[in-house]
Coordinates of C-alpha atoms in Angstrom, one line a residue:
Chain A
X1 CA -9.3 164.5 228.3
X2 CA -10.4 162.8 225.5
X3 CA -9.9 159.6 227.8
X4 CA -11.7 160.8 230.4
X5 CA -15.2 161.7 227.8
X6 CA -15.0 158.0 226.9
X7 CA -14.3 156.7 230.1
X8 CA -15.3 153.0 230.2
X9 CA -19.6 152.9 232.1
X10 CA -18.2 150.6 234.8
X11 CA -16.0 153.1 236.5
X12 CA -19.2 155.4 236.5
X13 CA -21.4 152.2 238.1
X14 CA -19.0 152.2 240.9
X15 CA -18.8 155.6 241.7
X16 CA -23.1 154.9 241.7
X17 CA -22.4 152.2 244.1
X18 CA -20.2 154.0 246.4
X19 CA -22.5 156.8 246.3
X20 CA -25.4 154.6 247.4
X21 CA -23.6 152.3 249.5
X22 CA -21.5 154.9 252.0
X23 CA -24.3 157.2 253.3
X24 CA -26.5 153.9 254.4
X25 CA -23.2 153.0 256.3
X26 CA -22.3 156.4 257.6
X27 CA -25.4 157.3 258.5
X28 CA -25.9 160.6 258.4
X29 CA -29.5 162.8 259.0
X30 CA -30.4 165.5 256.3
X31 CA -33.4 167.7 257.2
X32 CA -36.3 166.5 255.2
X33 CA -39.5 169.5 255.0
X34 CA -43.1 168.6 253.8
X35 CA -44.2 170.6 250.8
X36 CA -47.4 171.9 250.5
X37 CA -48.7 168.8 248.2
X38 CA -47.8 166.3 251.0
X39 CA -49.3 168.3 253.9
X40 CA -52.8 168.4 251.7
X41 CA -52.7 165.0 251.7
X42 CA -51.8 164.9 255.6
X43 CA -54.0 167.5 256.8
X44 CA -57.1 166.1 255.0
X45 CA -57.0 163.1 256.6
X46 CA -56.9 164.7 259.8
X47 CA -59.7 166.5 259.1
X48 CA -61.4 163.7 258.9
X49 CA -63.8 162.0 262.0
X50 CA -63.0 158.5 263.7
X51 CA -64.9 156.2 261.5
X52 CA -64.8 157.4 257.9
X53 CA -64.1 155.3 255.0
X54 CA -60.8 156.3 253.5
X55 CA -60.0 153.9 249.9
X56 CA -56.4 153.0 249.1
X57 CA -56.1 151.6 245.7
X58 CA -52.2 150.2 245.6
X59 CA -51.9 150.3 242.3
X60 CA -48.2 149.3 241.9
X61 CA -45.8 146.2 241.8
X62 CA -42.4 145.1 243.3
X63 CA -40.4 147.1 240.7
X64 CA -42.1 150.2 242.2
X65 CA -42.1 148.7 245.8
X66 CA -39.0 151.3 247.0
X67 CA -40.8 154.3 246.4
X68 CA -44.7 153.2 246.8
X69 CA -44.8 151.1 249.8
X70 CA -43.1 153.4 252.8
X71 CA -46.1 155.6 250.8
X72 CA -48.6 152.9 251.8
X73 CA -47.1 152.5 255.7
X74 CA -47.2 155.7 256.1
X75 CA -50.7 156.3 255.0
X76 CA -51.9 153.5 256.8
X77 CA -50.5 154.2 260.2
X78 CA -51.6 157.4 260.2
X79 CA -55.5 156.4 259.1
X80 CA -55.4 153.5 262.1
X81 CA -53.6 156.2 264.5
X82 CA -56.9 158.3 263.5
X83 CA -59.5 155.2 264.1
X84 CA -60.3 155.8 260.3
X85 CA -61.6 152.8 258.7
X86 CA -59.2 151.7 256.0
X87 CA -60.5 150.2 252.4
X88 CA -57.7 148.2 250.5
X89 CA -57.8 147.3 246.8
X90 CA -55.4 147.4 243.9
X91 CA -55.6 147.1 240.0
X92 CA -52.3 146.0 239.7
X93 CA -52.0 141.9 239.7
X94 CA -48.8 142.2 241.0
X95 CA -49.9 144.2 243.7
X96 CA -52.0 142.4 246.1
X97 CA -49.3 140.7 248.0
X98 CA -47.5 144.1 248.9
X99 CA -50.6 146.0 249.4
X100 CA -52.2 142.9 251.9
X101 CA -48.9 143.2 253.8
X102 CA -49.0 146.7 254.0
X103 CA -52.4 146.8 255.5
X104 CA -52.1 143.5 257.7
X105 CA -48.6 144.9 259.4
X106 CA -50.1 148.4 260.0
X107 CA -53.3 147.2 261.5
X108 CA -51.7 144.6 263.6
X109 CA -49.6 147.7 265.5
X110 CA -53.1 149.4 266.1
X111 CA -54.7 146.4 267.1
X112 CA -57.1 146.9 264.5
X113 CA -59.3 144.0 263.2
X114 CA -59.7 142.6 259.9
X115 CA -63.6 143.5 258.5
X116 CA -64.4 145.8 261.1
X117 CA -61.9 148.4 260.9
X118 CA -60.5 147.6 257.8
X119 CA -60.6 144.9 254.6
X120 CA -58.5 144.4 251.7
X121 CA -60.8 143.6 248.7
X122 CA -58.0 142.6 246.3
X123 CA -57.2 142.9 242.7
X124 CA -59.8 143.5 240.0
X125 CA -58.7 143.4 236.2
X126 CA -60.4 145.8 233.9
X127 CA -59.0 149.5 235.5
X128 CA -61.5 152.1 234.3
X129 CA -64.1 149.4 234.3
X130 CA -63.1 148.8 237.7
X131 CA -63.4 152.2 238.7
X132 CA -67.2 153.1 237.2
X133 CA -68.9 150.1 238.2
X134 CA -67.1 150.8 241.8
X135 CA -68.9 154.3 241.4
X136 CA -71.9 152.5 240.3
X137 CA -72.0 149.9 243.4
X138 CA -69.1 148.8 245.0
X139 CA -70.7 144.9 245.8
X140 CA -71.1 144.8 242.5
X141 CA -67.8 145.5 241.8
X142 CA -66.7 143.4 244.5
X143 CA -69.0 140.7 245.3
X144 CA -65.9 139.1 247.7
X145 CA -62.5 140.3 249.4
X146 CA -59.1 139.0 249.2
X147 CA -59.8 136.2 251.1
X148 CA -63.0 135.3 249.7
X149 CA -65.7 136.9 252.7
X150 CA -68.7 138.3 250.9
X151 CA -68.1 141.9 251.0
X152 CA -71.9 142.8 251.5
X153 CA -71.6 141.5 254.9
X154 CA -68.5 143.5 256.1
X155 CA -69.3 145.6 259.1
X156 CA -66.2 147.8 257.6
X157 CA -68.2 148.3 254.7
X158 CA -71.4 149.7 256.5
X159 CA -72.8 152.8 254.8
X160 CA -70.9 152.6 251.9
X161 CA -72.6 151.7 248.8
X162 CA -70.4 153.4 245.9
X163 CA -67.2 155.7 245.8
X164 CA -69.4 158.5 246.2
X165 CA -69.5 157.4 250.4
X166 CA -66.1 157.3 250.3
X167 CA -64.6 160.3 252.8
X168 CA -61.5 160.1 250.8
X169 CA -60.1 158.1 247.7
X170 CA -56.1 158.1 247.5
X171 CA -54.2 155.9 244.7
X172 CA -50.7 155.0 244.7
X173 CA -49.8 154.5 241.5
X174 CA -46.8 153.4 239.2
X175 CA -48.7 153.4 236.0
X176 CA -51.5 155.7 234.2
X177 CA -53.6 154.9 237.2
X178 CA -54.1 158.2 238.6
X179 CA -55.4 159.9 235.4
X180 CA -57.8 156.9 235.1
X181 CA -59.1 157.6 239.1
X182 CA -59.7 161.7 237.8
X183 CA -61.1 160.7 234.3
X184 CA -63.5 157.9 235.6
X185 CA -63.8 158.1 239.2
X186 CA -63.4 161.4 240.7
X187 CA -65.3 163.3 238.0
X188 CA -68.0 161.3 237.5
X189 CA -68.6 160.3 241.3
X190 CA -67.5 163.3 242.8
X191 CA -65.4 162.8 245.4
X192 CA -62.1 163.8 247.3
X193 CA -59.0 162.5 245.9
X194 CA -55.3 162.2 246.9
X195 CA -52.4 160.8 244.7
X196 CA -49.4 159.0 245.1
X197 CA -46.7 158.1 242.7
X198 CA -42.9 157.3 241.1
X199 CA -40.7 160.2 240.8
X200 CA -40.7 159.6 237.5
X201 CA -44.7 159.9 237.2
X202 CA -44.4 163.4 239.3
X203 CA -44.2 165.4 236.6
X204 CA -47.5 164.4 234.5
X205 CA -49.6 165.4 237.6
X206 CA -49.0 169.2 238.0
X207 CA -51.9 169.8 235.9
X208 CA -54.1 167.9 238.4
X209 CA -52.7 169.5 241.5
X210 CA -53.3 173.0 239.6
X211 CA -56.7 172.0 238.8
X212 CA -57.5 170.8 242.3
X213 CA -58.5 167.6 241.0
X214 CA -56.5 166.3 242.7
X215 CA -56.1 167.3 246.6
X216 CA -52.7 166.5 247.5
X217 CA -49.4 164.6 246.0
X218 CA -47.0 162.2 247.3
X219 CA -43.7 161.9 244.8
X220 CA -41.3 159.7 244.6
X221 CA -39.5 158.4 247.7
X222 CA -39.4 162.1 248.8
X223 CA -43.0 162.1 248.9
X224 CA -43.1 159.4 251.4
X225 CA -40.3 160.4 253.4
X226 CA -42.3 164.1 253.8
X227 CA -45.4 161.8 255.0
X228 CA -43.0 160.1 257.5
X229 CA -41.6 163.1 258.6
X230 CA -45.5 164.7 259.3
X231 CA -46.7 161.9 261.0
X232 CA -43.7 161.5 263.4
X233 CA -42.4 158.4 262.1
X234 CA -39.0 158.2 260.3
X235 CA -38.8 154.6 258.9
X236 CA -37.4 153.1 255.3
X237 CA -38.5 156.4 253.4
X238 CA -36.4 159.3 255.9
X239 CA -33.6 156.3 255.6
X240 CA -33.4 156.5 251.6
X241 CA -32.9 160.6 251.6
X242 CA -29.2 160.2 252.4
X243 CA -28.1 158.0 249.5
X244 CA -30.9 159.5 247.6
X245 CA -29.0 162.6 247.6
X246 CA -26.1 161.8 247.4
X247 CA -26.7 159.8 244.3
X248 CA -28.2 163.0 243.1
X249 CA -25.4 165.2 243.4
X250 CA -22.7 162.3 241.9
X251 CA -25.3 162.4 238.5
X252 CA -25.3 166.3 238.8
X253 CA -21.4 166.3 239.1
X254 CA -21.3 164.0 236.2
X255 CA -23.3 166.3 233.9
X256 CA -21.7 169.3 235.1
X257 CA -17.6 167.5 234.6
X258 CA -19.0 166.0 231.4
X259 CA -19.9 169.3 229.8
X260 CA -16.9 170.9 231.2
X261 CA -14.5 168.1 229.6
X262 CA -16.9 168.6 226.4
X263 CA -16.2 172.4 225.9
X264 CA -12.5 172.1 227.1
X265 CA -11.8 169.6 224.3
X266 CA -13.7 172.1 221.9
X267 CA -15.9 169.5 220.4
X268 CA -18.8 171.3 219.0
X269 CA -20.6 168.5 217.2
Chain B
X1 CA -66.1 135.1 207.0
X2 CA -66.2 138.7 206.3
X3 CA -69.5 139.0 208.2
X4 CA -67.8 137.3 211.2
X5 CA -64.5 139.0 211.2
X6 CA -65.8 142.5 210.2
X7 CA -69.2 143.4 210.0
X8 CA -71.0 142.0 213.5
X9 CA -67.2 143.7 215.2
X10 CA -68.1 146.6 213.9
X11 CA -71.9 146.8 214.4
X12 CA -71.4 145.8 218.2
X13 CA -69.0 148.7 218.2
X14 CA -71.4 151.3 216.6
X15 CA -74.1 150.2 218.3
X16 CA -72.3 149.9 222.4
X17 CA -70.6 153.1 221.1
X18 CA -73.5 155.7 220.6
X19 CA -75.5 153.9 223.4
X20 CA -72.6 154.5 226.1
X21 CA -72.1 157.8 225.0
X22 CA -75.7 158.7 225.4
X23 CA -75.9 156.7 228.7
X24 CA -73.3 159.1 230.2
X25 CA -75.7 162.2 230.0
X26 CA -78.8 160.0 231.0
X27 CA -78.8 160.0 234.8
X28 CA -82.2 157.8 234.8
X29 CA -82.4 154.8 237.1
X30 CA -82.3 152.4 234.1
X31 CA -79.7 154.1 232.3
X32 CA -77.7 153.3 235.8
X33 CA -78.1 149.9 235.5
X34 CA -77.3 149.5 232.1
X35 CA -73.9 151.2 233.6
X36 CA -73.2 148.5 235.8
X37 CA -74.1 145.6 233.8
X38 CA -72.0 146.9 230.7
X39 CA -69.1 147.5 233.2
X40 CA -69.1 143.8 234.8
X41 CA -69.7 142.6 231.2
X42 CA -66.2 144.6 230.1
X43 CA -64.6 143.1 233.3
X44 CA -65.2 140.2 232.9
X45 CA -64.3 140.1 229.3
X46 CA -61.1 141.9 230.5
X47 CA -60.5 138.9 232.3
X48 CA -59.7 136.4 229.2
X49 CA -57.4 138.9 228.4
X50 CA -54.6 137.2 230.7
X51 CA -55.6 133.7 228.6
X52 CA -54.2 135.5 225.7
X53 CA -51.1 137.3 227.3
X54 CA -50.2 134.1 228.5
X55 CA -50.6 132.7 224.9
X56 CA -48.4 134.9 223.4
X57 CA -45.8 134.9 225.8
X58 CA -45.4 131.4 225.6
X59 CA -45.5 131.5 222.1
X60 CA -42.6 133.9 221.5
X61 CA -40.4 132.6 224.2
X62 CA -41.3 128.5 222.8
X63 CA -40.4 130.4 219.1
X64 CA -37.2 131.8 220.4
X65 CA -36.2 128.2 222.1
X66 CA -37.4 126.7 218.9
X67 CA -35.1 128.4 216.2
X68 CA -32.2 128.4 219.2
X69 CA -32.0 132.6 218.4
X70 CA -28.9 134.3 220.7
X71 CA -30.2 134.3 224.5
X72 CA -32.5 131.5 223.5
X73 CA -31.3 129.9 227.3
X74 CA -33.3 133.0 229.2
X75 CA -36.5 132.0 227.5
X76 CA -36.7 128.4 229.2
X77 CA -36.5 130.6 232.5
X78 CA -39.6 132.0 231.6
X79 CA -41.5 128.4 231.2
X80 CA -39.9 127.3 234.7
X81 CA -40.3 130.2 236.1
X82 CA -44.2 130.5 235.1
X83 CA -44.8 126.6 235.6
X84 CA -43.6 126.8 239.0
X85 CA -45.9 130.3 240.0
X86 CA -48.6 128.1 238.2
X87 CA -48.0 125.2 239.9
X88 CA -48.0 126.6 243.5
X89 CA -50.5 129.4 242.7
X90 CA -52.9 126.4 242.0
X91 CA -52.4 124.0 244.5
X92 CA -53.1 127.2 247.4
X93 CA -51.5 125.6 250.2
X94 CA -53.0 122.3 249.6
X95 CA -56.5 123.6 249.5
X96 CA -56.3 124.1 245.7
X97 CA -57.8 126.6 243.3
X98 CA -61.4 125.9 243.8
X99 CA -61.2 127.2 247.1
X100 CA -60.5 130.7 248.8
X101 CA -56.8 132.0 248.8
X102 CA -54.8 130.7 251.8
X103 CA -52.4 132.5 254.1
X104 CA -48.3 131.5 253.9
X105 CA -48.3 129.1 250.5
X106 CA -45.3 128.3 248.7
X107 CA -47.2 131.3 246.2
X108 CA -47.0 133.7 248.9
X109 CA -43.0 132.8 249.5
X110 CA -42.0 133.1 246.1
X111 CA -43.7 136.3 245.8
X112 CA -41.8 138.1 248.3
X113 CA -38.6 136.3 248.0
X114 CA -38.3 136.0 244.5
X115 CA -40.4 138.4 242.5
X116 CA -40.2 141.2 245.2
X117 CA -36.2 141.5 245.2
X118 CA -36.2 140.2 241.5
X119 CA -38.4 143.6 240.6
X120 CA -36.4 146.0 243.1
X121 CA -32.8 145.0 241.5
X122 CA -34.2 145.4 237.8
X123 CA -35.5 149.1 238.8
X124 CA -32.0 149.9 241.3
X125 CA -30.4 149.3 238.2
X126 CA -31.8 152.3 236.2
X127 CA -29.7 154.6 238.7
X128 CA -26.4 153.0 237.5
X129 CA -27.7 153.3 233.6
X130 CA -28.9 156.9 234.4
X131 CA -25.7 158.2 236.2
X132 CA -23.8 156.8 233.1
X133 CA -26.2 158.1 230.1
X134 CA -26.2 161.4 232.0
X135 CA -21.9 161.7 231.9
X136 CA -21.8 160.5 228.4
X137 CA -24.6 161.9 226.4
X138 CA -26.0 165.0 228.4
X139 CA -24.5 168.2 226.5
X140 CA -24.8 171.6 226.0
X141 CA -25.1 171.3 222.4
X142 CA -27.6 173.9 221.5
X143 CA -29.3 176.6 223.9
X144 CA -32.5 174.6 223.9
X145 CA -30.0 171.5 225.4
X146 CA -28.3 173.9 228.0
X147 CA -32.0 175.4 229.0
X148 CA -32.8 171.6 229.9
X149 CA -29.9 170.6 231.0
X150 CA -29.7 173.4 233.7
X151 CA -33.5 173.0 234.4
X152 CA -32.3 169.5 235.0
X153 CA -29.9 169.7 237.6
X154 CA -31.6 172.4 239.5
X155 CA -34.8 169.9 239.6
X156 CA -32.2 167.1 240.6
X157 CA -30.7 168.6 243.3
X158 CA -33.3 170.9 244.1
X159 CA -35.8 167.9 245.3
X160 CA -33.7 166.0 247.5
X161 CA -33.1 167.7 250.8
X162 CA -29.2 168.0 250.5
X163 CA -30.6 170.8 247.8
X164 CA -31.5 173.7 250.5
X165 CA -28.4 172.7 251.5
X166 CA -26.8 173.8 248.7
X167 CA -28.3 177.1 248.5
X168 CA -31.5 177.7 249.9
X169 CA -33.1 179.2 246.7
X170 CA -32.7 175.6 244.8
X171 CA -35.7 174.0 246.5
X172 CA -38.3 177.0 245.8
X173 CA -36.2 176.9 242.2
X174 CA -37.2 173.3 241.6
X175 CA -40.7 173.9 242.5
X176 CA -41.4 176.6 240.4
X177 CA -40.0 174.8 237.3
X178 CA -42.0 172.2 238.1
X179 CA -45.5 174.1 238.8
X180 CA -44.6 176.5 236.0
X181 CA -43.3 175.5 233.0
X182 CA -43.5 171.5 233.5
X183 CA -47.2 172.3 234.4
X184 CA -47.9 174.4 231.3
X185 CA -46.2 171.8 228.9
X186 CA -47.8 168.9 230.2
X187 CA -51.0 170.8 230.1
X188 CA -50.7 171.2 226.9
X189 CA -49.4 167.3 225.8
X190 CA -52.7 166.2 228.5
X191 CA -54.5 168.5 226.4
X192 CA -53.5 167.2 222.3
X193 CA -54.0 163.6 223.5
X194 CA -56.7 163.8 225.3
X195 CA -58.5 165.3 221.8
X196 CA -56.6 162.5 220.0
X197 CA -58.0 159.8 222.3
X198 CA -61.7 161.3 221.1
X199 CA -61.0 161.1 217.7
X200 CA -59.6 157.9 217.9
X201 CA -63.0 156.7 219.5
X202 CA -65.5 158.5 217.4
X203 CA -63.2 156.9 214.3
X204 CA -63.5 153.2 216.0
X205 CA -67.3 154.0 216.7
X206 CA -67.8 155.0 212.7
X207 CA -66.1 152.3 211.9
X208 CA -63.7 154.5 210.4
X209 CA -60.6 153.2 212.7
X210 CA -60.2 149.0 211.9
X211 CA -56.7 148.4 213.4
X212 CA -58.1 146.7 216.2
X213 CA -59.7 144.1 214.6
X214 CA -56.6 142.7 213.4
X215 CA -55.2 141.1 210.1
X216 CA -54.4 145.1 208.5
X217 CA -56.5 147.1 206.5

């Protein structure tokens, strides 16, 4: 028994890989149900009219690319389906590239086109800044878009002049971001606002969701699966529940055997 | 030097301090614009801040090469790997820098063949570390340990869908830990740093707080 506590980490890393590797070979389907954060997200943007200005700040990089982008598809091709106009920006620097993708690939399957129905203004260094001056005037903020088109002329852009003309604000976050949006966006410029973020970040936004400043919550790779699930279209996110699970209940098995072994060979200390 | 280094610092932080602060209960037209000129003023001063990342983390890793300190091999990745991103980042497809960003550069390929699946492995690899840390260090030593630990695995398995299942309580379970308890204590941690992050500011306004001017004191 004593063995078996100090078992060497590799034997553990390949019962992980097993774990991870098995279910996306043996596929299997697991019934995956939106909780009530997820449908607030869903449901206000299906409240909203063709035409409204919905702002996605991708505000993540590749290490958080698993959980945050099937969050970004799915939020995009549910705006297009609904002939929202999309606006695309992110404070992350490593963002832009996954965020442009995003948007480009979603729009393409609507047949959407770029400035009129939707823009990606880039990345912008100075967060909070960022975020007040954007409240302030968002030309200002954002004299050109990702590709250098002067944003003042954007047909996308018509009747929006600050964050307060945005129908909805939603940030997909893998930092601090989305207590930044409340602090300096959503309180001072009053407007809706939807969150989405790690697993890990989960957690830390309770108090938001209680508070209602925040509408609606998308966690983890659950979070995104949920959205795929409510807008009818199982892709990478629905895919990841199986070995997602199964993962979790090999590290729950592991607690629980650990424990066992660790009371059974009566060490108290 | 002293007037330099300390005393025009700290004036332009008194002075942009109290004047901010009263801008924020000012809704006049002027104070509005004062808003948004301070605000492209901090992002663009936000901007030089990537001169000086990139300063020092040249410097450590040129240090580390330098003295020939264990790993010393890794840092020269981090001069070919940035030289290269540089490089390719600059020349934009043959249009270079001066011009606006092009579609399907050698910047764009690296970026999602080299920094996207580089970034993915380094965070897959917290689930191997994770599964381990949790079989070798997560005991039931004390009753505040077995209250997390239990709270813990009904959260784990109680927030992927092979938790209802299970049993069909676990999901409900794992939301109410986390819109309960989680909620309160977090509330609570929100609540002691947000009142630290104001006393930290009024301190730095006073003049009080010096740590970021550098050099101690």
């Amino acid at each position: 028994m004593e063995r078996l506590l100090r078992i060497d980490r590799r034997i553990i890393f390949i019962f992980v890989a097993i774990a991870v590797t098995l279910p996306l070979l043996i596929r299997f389907n697991l019934p995956v149900t939106a909780t009530k954060d997820v449908k607030s997200i869903y449901n206000k943007i299906n409240s909203l009219p063709e035409g409204s200005h919905v702002l996605i700040s991708f505000d993540y990089d590749p290490a958080s690319k698993e959980e945050l982008q099937p969050m970004a598809v799915a939020l995009l091709h549910h705006c297009f389906k609904n002939n929202i106009k999309v606006i695309g920006m992110t404070l992350n620097p490593g963002g832009s590239g996954l965020a442009d993708s995003a948007i480009t690939e979603a729009g393409k399957e609507y047949s959407r086109k770029y400035k009129e129905d939707y823009v990606f203004l880039g990345y912008k260094t100075g967060t909070e800044l960022v975020m007040i001056n954007m409240g302030e005037n968002i030309f200002s903020a954002f004299p050109k878009d990702f590709y250098g088109n002067a944003t003042v002329d954007l047909p996308v852009l018509k009747g929006v002049q600050s964050l307060q003309d945005m129908d909805y604000v939603i940030d997909l976050a893998s930092g601090s971001s989305i207590e930044a949006w409340i602090a300096f966006g959503k309180e001072k410029y009053n407007f809706d606002f939807g969150g989405g973020c790690t697993a890990v970040i989960g957690p830390d936004m309770y108090p938001f969701l209680q508070s209602k400043q925040l509408t609606g919550l998308m966690s983890g790779l659950k979070g995104a699966a949920e959205y795929e699930i409510l807008i009818n279209r199982k892709s990478t996110a629905v895919a990841g529940m199986s070995p997602q699970s199964v993962v979790h209940v090999l590290v729950a098995l592991f607690v629980i055997f650990g424990n066992v072994l660790y009371f059974m060979t009566g060490r108290k200390k | 030097m002293n007037f330099f280094k300390r005393t025009i610092p700290l004036t332009i932080a008194f002075i942009m301090g109290v004047i901010m602060t009263f801008q924020y209960y000012v809704p006049h037209e002027a104070s509005q614009s004062l808003l948004k000129v301070v605000t492209r003023w901090g992002i663009t001063i936000a901007g030089f801040a990537v001169f000086i990342g990139v300063y020092s983390l040249f410097h450590l890793h040129w240090n580390k090469i330098k003295r020939k300190v264990p790993g010393w091999g890794y840092s020269t990745f981090v001069f070919f790997g940035a030289g290269i991103t540089i490089i390719f980042g600059l020349y934009n497809g043959g249009e270079f820098f001066l011009n606006d960003k092009q579609e399907g550069t050698m910047f764009d390929w690296m970026y999602f063949n080299v920094q996207i699946p580089a970034g993915a492995t380094m965070f897959s690899i917290l689930a191997f570390f994770m599964a381990s840390a949790a079989y070798r260090t997560f005991r039931a030593r004390t009753s505040e340990a077995t209250i997390l630990l239990v709270a813990a695995v009904i959260v784990m398995l109680g927030r992927v869908p092979v938790g209802a299942l299970i049993w069909e309580y676990l999901p409900p379970l794992a939301d109410w830990i986390m819109s309960v308890p989680n909620m309160a204590a977090k509330r609570g941690i929100l609540i002691g740093v947000s009142i630290g992050a104001i006393a930290t500011s009024l301190r730095i306004i006073f003049g009080i707080e010096r740590a970021y001017l550098g050099g101690g004191d």
